[in-house]
């Protein structure tokens, strides 16, 4: 997968050289291109922002440097088109499902902003001919979109074939479409079997795969009920077996 990122802080992306994503790049699974937005600003101060029309506090990122920068990235490959991802708190929520959708794309272009965001005409211009997604990583406001891009690239990158040591890990993750859709993963343990008086649940030492799978699902349901009850409401009833229903009824979450 090719990833382009245009930012006024390309140095912010140093963490993409570390760990799983760094290794994926070394192995050619992920091809990351960083671009300095100011390279497309033509005044002596390399200005990329201006006062907002309509008044109000803060500055807005000018359309011209963004347009030139995006055009230059698009020109890198005449035969392909990237999916453009614009991080913004006013976008659609970034979810595991969206991460999987992005992981299936050959080319992503991220446009992290600063100030009050990018002049909206940039999204209108490219949205008329390319796929442009305005995406939020959560209900809070960051100082800039770079951290949001790091989050998304890590979530997408680990889903690319060959990046995770065991592809099965992603299937068992919280939120993974399938059995874990709208569920949080339960607690996990490793050796030793007892630590500071805390014992590993006996069932995990039993070697009984069926019972362990059942226990894990119960714990996932319990944890989801405790931390994110609103997710349970979104569970597809068709995916609940008799045991799930009994547990949810015990938790007071089923009539
Ligand atoms: N005035 C904007 C608003 O209220 O929607 C917030 C601008 S924020 C200070 C500057 C930039 O940080 C945004 O344009 C976006 O690129 C990024 N950003 C901030 N919070 C974000 C979030 N929750 N998800 C994704 N990007 C975010």
mmCIF file with all atom_site columns, C-alpha atoms and ligand atoms in Angstrom, residues 87-89 112-117 135-138 140-145 148, ligand 1:
data_model
loop_
_atom_site.group_PDB
_atom_site.id
_atom_site.type_symbol
_atom_site.label_atom_id
_atom_site.label_alt_id
_atom_site.label_comp_id
_atom_site.label_asym_id
_atom_site.label_entity_id
_atom_site.label_seq_id
_atom_site.pdbx_PDB_ins_code
_atom_site.Cartn_x
_atom_site.Cartn_y
_atom_site.Cartn_z
_atom_site.occupancy
_atom_site.B_iso_or_equiv
_atom_site.pdbx_formal_charge
_atom_site.auth_seq_id
_atom_site.auth_comp_id
_atom_site.auth_asym_id
_atom_site.auth_atom_id
_atom_site.pdbx_PDB_model_num
ATOM   1  C CA  . UNK A 1 87  ? -8.831  14.270 9.558  1.00 0.00 ? 87  UNK A CA  1
ATOM   2  C CA  . UNK A 1 88  ? -11.309 16.560 11.312 1.00 0.00 ? 88  UNK A CA  1
ATOM   3  C CA  . UNK A 1 89  ? -13.313 16.376 14.534 1.00 0.00 ? 89  UNK A CA  1
ATOM   4  C CA  . UNK A 1 112 ? -3.747  16.612 8.428  1.00 0.00 ? 112 UNK A CA  1
ATOM   5  C CA  . UNK A 1 113 ? -4.512  20.281 9.129  1.00 0.00 ? 113 UNK A CA  1
ATOM   6  C CA  . UNK A 1 114 ? -3.613  22.838 11.778 1.00 0.00 ? 114 UNK A CA  1
ATOM   7  C CA  . UNK A 1 115 ? -5.396  26.039 12.876 1.00 0.00 ? 115 UNK A CA  1
ATOM   8  C CA  . UNK A 1 116 ? -9.177  25.844 12.296 1.00 0.00 ? 116 UNK A CA  1
ATOM   9  C CA  . UNK A 1 117 ? -8.823  23.380 9.444  1.00 0.00 ? 117 UNK A CA  1
ATOM   10 C CA  . UNK A 1 135 ? -12.816 11.398 9.400  1.00 0.00 ? 135 UNK A CA  1
ATOM   11 C CA  . UNK A 1 136 ? -12.683 11.960 13.160 1.00 0.00 ? 136 UNK A CA  1
ATOM   12 C CA  . UNK A 1 137 ? -10.702 9.779  15.550 1.00 0.00 ? 137 UNK A CA  1
ATOM   13 C CA  . UNK A 1 138 ? -12.877 10.724 18.538 1.00 0.00 ? 138 UNK A CA  1
ATOM   14 C CA  . UNK A 1 140 ? -12.319 15.671 21.293 1.00 0.00 ? 140 UNK A CA  1
ATOM   15 C CA  . UNK A 1 141 ? -10.269 18.345 19.552 1.00 0.00 ? 141 UNK A CA  1
ATOM   16 C CA  . UNK A 1 142 ? -6.540  17.908 18.907 1.00 0.00 ? 142 UNK A CA  1
ATOM   17 C CA  . UNK A 1 143 ? -4.196  20.782 18.090 1.00 0.00 ? 143 UNK A CA  1
ATOM   18 C CA  . UNK A 1 144 ? -3.548  19.263 14.658 1.00 0.00 ? 144 UNK A CA  1
ATOM   19 C CA  . UNK A 1 145 ? -4.352  16.287 12.463 1.00 0.00 ? 145 UNK A CA  1
ATOM   20 C CA  . UNK A 1 148 ? -4.920  11.499 14.120 1.00 0.00 ? 148 UNK A CA  1
HETATM 21 N N1  . LIG B 2 .   ? -12.176 24.178 14.660 1.00 0.00 ? 1   LIG B N1  1
HETATM 22 C C1  . LIG B 2 .   ? -12.142 22.790 14.376 1.00 0.00 ? 1   LIG B C1  1
HETATM 23 C C2  . LIG B 2 .   ? -13.434 22.148 14.868 1.00 0.00 ? 1   LIG B C2  1
HETATM 24 O O1  . LIG B 2 .   ? -13.942 22.519 15.899 1.00 0.00 ? 1   LIG B O1  1
HETATM 25 O O2  . LIG B 2 .   ? -13.904 21.187 14.203 1.00 0.00 ? 1   LIG B O2  1
HETATM 26 C C3  . LIG B 2 .   ? -10.969 22.119 15.076 1.00 0.00 ? 1   LIG B C3  1
HETATM 27 C C4  . LIG B 2 .   ? -9.660  22.375 14.429 1.00 0.00 ? 1   LIG B C4  1
HETATM 28 S S1  . LIG B 2 .   ? -8.339  21.506 15.205 1.00 0.00 ? 1   LIG B S1  1
HETATM 29 C C5  . LIG B 2 .   ? -7.765  22.702 16.334 1.00 0.00 ? 1   LIG B C5  1
HETATM 30 C C6  . LIG B 2 .   ? -7.076  21.465 13.987 1.00 0.00 ? 1   LIG B C6  1
HETATM 31 C C7  . LIG B 2 .   ? -6.967  20.190 13.196 1.00 0.00 ? 1   LIG B C7  1
HETATM 32 O O3  . LIG B 2 .   ? -6.683  19.118 14.053 1.00 0.00 ? 1   LIG B O3  1
HETATM 33 C C8  . LIG B 2 .   ? -8.202  19.765 12.434 1.00 0.00 ? 1   LIG B C8  1
HETATM 34 O O4  . LIG B 2 .   ? -8.389  20.471 11.234 1.00 0.00 ? 1   LIG B O4  1
HETATM 35 C C9  . LIG B 2 .   ? -7.885  18.297 12.193 1.00 0.00 ? 1   LIG B C9  1
HETATM 36 O O5  . LIG B 2 .   ? -6.955  18.134 11.125 1.00 0.00 ? 1   LIG B O5  1
HETATM 37 C C10 . LIG B 2 .   ? -7.190  17.921 13.492 1.00 0.00 ? 1   LIG B C10 1
HETATM 38 N N2  . LIG B 2 .   ? -8.092  17.290 14.478 1.00 0.00 ? 1   LIG B N2  1
HETATM 39 C C11 . LIG B 2 .   ? -8.438  17.801 15.678 1.00 0.00 ? 1   LIG B C11 1
HETATM 40 N N3  . LIG B 2 .   ? -9.235  16.960 16.340 1.00 0.00 ? 1   LIG B N3  1
HETATM 41 C C12 . LIG B 2 .   ? -9.404  15.874 15.565 1.00 0.00 ? 1   LIG B C12 1
HETATM 42 C C13 . LIG B 2 .   ? -10.133 14.670 15.705 1.00 0.00 ? 1   LIG B C13 1
HETATM 43 N N4  . LIG B 2 .   ? -10.863 14.407 16.775 1.00 0.00 ? 1   LIG B N4  1
HETATM 44 N N5  . LIG B 2 .   ? -10.068 13.760 14.703 1.00 0.00 ? 1   LIG B N5  1
HETATM 45 C C14 . LIG B 2 .   ? -9.334  14.004 13.602 1.00 0.00 ? 1   LIG B C14 1
HETATM 46 N N6  . LIG B 2 .   ? -8.625  15.146 13.409 1.00 0.00 ? 1   LIG B N6  1
HETATM 47 C C15 . LIG B 2 .   ? -8.652  16.078 14.371 1.00 0.00 ? 1   LIG B C15 1
#
